Coordinates of C-alpha atoms (C1' of nucleotides) in Angstrom, one line a residue:
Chain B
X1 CA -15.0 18.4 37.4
X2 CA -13.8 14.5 36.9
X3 CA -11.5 13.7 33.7
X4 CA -14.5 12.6 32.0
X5 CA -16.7 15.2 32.4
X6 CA -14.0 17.8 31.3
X7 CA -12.8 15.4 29.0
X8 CA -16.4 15.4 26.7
X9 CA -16.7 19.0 27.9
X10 CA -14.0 19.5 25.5
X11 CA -14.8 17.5 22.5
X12 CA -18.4 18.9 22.5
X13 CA -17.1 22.2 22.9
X14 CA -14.3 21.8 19.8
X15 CA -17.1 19.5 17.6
X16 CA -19.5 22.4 17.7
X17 CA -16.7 25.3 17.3
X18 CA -16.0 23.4 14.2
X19 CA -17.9 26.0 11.9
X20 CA -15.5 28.4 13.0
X21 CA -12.3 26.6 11.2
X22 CA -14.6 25.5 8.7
X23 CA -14.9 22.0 9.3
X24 CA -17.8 19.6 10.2
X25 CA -18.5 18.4 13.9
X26 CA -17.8 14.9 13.5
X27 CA -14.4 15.8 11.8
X28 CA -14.1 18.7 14.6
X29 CA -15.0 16.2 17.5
X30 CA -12.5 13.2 15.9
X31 CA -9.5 15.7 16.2
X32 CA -10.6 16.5 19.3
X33 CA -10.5 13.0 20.5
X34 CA -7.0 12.4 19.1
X35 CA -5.7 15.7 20.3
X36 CA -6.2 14.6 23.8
X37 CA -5.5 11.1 23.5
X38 CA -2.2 9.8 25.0
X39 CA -1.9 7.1 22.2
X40 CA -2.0 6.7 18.8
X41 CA -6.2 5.7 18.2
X42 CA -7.9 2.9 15.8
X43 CA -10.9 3.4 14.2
X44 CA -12.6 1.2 15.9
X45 CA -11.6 2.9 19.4
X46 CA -12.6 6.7 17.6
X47 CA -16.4 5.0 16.7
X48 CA -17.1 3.6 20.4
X49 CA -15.7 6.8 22.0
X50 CA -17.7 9.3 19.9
X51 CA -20.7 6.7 19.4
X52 CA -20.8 7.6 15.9
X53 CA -20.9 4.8 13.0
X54 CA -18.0 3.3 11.0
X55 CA -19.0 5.0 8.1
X56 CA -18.9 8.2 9.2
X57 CA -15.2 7.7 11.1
X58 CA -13.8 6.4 8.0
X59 CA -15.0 9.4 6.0
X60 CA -14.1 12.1 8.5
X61 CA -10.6 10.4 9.2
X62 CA -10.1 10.9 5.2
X63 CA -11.0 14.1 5.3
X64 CA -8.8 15.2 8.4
X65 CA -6.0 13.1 6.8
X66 CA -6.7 14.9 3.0
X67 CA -6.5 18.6 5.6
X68 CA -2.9 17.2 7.0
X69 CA -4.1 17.6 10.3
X70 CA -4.5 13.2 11.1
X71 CA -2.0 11.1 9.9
X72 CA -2.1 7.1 9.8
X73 CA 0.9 5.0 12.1
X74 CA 1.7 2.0 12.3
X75 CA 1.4 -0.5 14.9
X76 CA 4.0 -3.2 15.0
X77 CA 1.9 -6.7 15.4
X78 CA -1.2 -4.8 14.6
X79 CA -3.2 -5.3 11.3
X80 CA -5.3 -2.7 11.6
X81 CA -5.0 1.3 11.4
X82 CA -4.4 3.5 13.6
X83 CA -4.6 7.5 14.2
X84 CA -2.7 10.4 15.4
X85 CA -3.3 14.1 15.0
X86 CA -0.7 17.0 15.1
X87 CA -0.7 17.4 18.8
X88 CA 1.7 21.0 18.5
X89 CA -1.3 24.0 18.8
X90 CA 0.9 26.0 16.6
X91 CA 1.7 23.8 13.9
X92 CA -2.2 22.9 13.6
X93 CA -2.8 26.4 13.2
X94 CA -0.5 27.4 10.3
X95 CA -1.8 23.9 8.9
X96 CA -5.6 25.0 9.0
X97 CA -4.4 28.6 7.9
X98 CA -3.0 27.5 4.8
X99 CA -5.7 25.0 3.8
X100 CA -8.6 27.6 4.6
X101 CA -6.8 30.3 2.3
X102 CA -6.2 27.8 -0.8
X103 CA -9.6 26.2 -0.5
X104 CA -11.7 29.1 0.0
X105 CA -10.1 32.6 0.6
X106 CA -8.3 32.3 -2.9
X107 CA -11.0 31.4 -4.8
X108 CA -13.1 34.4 -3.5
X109 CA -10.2 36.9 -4.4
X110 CA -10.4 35.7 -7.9
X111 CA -14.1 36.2 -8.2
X112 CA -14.1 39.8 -7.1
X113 CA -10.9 40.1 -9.3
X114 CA -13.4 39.4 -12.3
X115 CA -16.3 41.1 -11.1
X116 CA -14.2 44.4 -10.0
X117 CA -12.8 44.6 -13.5
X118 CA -15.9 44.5 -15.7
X119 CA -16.2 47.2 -18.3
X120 CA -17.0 50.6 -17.0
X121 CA -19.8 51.6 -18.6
X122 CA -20.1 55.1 -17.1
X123 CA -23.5 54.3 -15.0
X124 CA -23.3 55.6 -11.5
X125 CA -24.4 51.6 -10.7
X126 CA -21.7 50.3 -12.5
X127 CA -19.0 52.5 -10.9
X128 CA -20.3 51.1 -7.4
X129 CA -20.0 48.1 -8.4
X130 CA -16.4 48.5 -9.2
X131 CA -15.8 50.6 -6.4
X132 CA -17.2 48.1 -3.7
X133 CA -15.8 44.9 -5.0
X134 CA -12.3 46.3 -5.9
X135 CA -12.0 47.5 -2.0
X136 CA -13.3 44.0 -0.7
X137 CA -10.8 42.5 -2.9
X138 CA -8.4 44.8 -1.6
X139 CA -9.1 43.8 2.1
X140 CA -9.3 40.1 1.4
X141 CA -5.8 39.7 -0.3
X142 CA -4.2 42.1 2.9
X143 CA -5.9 39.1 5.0
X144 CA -4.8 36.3 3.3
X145 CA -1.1 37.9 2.9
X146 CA -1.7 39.0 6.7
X147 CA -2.5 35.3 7.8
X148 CA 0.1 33.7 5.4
X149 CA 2.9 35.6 6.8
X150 CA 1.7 35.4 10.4
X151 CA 1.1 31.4 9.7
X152 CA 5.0 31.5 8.1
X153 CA 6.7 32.2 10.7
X154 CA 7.7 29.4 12.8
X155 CA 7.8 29.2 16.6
X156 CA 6.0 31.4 18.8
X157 CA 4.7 33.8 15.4
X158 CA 1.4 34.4 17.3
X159 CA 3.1 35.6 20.4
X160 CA 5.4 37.9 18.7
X161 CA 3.4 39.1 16.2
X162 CA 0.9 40.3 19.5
X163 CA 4.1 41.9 21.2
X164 CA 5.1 43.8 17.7
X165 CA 1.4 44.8 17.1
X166 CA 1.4 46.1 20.4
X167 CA 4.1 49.2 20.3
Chain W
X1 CA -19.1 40.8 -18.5
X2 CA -22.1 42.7 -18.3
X3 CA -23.3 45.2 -14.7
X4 CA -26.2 42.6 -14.5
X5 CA -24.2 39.4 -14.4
X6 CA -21.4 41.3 -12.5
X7 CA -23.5 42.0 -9.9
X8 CA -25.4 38.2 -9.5
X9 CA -22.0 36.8 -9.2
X10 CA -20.4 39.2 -6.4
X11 CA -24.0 38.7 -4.8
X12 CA -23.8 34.9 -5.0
X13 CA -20.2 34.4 -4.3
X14 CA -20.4 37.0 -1.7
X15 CA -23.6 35.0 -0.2
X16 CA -21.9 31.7 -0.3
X17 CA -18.8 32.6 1.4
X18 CA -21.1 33.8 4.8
X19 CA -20.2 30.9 6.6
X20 CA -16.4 32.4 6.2
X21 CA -17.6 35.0 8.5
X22 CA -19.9 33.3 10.1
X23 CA -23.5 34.5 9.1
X24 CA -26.3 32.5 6.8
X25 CA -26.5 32.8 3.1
X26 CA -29.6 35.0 2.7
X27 CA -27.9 37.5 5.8
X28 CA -24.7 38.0 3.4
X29 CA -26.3 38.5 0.6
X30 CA -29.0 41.0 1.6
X31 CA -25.1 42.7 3.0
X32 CA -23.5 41.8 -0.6
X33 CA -26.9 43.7 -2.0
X34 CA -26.9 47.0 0.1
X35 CA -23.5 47.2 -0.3
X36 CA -23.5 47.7 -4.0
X37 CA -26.7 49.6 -3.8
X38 CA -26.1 53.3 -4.5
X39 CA -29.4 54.2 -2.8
X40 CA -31.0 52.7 0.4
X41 CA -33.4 50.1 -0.6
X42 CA -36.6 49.1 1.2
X43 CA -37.8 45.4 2.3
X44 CA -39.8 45.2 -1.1
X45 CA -37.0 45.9 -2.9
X46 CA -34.6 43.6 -1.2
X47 CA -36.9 40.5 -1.8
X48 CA -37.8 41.3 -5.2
X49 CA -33.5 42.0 -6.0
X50 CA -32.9 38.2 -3.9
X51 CA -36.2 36.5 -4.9
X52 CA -36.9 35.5 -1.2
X53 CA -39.9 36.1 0.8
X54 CA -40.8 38.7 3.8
X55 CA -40.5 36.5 6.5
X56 CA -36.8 35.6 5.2
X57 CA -36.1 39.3 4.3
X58 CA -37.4 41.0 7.6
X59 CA -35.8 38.0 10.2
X60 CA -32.4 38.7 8.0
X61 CA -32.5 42.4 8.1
X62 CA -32.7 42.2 12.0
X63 CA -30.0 39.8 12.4
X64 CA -27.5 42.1 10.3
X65 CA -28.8 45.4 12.2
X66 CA -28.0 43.3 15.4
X67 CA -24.5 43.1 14.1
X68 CA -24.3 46.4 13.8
X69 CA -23.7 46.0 10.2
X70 CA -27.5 47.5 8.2
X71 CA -28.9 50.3 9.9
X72 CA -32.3 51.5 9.2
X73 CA -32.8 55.3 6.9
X74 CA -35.9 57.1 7.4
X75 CA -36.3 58.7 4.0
X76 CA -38.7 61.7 4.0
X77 CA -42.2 61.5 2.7
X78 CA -41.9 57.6 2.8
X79 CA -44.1 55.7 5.3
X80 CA -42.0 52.6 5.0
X81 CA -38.2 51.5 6.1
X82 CA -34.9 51.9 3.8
X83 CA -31.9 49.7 5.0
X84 CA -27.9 50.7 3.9
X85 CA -25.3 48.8 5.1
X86 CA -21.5 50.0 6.1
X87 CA -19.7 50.9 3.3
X88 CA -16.4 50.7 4.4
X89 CA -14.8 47.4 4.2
X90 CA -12.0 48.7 7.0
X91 CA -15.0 49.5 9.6
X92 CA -17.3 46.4 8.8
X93 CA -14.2 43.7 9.0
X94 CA -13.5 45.7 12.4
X95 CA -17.8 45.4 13.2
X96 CA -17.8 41.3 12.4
X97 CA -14.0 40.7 14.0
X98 CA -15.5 42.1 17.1
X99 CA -18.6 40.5 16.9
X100 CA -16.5 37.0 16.5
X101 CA -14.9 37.4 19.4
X102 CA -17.8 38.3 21.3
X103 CA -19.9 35.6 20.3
X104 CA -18.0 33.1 19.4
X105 CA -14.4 33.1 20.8
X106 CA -14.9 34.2 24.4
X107 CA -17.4 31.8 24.9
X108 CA -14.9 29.0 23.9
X109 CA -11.9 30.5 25.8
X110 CA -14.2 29.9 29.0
X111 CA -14.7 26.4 28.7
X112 CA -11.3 25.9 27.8
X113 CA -10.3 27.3 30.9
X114 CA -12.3 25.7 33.2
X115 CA -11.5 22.2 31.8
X116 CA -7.9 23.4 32.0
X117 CA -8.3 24.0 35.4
X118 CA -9.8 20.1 36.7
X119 CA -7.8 18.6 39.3
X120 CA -4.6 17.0 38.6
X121 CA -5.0 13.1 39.5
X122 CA -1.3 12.1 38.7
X123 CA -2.9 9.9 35.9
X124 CA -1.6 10.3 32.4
X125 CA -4.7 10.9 30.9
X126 CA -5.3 13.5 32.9
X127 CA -2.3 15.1 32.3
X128 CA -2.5 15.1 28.1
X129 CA -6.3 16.6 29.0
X130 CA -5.1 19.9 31.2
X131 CA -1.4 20.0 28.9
X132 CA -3.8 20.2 25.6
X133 CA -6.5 22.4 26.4
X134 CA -4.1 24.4 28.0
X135 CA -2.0 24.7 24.9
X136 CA -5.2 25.6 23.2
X137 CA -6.3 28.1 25.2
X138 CA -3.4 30.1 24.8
X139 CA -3.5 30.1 21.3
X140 CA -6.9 31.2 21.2
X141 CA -6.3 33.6 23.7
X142 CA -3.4 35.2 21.3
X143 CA -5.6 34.9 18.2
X144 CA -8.5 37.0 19.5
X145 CA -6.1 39.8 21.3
X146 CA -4.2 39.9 18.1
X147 CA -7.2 40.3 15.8
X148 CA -8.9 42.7 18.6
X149 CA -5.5 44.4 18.3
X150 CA -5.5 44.8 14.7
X151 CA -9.1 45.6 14.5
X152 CA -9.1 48.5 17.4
X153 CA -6.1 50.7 14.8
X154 CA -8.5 52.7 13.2
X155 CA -7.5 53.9 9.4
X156 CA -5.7 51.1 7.5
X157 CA -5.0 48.9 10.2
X158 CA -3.9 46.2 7.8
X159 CA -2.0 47.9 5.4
X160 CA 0.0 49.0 8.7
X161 CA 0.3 45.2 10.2
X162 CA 1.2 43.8 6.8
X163 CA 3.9 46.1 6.4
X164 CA 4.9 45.4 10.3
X165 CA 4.8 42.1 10.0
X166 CA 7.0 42.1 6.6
X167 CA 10.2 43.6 7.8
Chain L
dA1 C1' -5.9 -19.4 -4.0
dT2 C1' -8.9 -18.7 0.2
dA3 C1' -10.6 -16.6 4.1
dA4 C1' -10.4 -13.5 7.7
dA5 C1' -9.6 -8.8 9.1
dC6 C1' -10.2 -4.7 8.1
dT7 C1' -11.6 -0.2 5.2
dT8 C1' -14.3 2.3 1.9
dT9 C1' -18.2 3.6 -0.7
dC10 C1' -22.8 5.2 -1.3
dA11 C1' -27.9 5.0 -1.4
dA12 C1' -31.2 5.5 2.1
dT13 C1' -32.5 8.1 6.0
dA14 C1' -32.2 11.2 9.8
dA15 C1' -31.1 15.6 11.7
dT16 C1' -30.5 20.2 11.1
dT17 C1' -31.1 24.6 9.2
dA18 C1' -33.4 27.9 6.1
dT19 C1' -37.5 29.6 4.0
dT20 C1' -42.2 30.5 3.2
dG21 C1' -46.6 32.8 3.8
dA22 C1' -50.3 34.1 6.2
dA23 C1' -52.0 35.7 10.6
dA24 C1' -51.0 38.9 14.2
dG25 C1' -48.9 43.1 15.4
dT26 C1' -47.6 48.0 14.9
dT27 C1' -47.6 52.6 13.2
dT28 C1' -49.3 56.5 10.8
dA29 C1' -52.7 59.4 8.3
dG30 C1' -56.9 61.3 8.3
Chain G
dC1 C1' -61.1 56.1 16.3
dT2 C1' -60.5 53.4 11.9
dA3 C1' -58.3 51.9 8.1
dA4 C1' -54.5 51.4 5.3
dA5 C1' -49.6 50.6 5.0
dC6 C1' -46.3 48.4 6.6
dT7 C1' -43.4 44.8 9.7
dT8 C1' -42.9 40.9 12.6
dT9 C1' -43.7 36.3 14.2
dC10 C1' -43.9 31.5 13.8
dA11 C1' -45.8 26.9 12.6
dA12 C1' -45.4 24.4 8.5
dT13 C1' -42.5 22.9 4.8
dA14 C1' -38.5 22.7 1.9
dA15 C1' -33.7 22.4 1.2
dT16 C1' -29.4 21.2 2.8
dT17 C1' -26.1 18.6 5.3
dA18 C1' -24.7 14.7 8.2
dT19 C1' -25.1 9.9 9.4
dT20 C1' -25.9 5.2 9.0
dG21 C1' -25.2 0.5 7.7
dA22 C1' -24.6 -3.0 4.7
dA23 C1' -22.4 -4.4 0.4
dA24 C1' -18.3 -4.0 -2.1
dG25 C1' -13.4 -3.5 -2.0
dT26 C1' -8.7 -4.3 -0.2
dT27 C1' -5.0 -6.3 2.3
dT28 C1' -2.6 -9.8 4.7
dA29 C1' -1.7 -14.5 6.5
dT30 C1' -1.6 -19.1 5.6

DNA sequence: ATAAACTTTCAATAATTATTGAAAGTTTAG
DNA sequence: CTAAACTTTCAATAATTATTGAAAGTTTAT
């Protein structure tokens, strides 16, 4: 396989695993791009390269920037922007960790919160009810704390939080 | 709050949150249904509880009994099908991590590797490509053995790891 | 201040994904 | 075997989500 081939092998790939980090392709693809790019990217370079329109770069680029995961730099002698993502596999991690459990593991936990501690009114129904979403509630907060402190720990967490999980 | 509203929130919440895991609106909340159901409900019951049609409710049903998660009751003296779902949250995080991997994981660890694996040119470029995917494959490598790992301790797995993970 | 260089916004449109409903298929009872 | 009861399939359609491109906005150089 030729640097090319491999090259959009990969940012295919990564675009269409997007869903599972819980971001869009384009925005999944552009990260992609930057995470293998040697230099720092301008928009301009990200719209030819992915064929995709202006429009869509500049709102994808916000979006990675507003995740923490693209930040703008500076080009002396340049007037335009360019782009670089976090190019450290770890760091990118606890940075998409954190952001998935404030934007939408947190807000789940406080639903079932409020649905598990409705008014008991004796009904079999009713106790389910409680029952079910009080354990799911349960089992969501232990993964969020479980990915928190796993995403907390810096350098190597994953690998020795395998090695501990393993005795 | 009253049982009624209770439950159309936890449904809808719970429905809305499926891309979390990775399954379609109408699959999670058929799930969110039968797991608040303290009876096994049959296909009519399921679209007249969701307001969606049979088509929806039958293709939906599959797709969650494929995932090991609804299983089909036979219920004496009835001629058609009742559906329950897992109703331990411990086993069916286990069921979908596993499932995840399966589907969605492995397959990406494999392209990772083989564009890990092009030829070194001495160019660069090259270079950033194999260093980066590598990095990447690692990581997802040590995500899905940890999560298989956490997911393979039977009886509160999480509980445990939390605490593990705490000291 | 003006104009060029560049970025953002957003209504229109395209692409994708989910849903319907009716026809075809299957199973069971008699 | 036949008919009723029930389920599945799938082409058509609806709903949702992503993308475009051009106008409006911003910044910088002179």
């Amino acid at each position: 396989m030729e640097y090319q081939e491999a090259k959009e092998k990969f940012i295919s790939t990564w675009g269409s695993l997007g869903t599972l980090w819980g971001i869009n392709k384009a925005m999944a693809q552009i990260q992609a791009l930057l995470f293998i790019s040697t230099k720092p990217l301008s928009m301009e370079e990200v719209m030819e390269e992915l064929k995709i329109s202006r429009g869509n770069t500049s709102m994808n680029l916000r979006q990675l920037m507003d995740w923490g995961i693209v930040t703008k730099e500076i080009v002396r002698g340049e007037r335009k922007e360019f782009f670089t993502t976090e190019k450290d596999v770890q760091e990118l991690a606890r940075i998409v960790a954190k952001e998935r459990s404030r934007r939408e593991i947190k807000p789940v936990i406080k639903v079932l919160e409020e649905v598990s501690s409705i008014k008991d009114d004796g009904t079999e129904k009713t106790k389910e009810l409680i029952k079910q979403t009080k354990a799911l509630k349960d089992l969501t907060d232990d993964l969020d704390t479980l990915m928190n402190k796993l995403v907390n720990q810096k350098q190597n967490w994953l690998t020795k939080s395998v090695f501990k999980l393993m005795k």
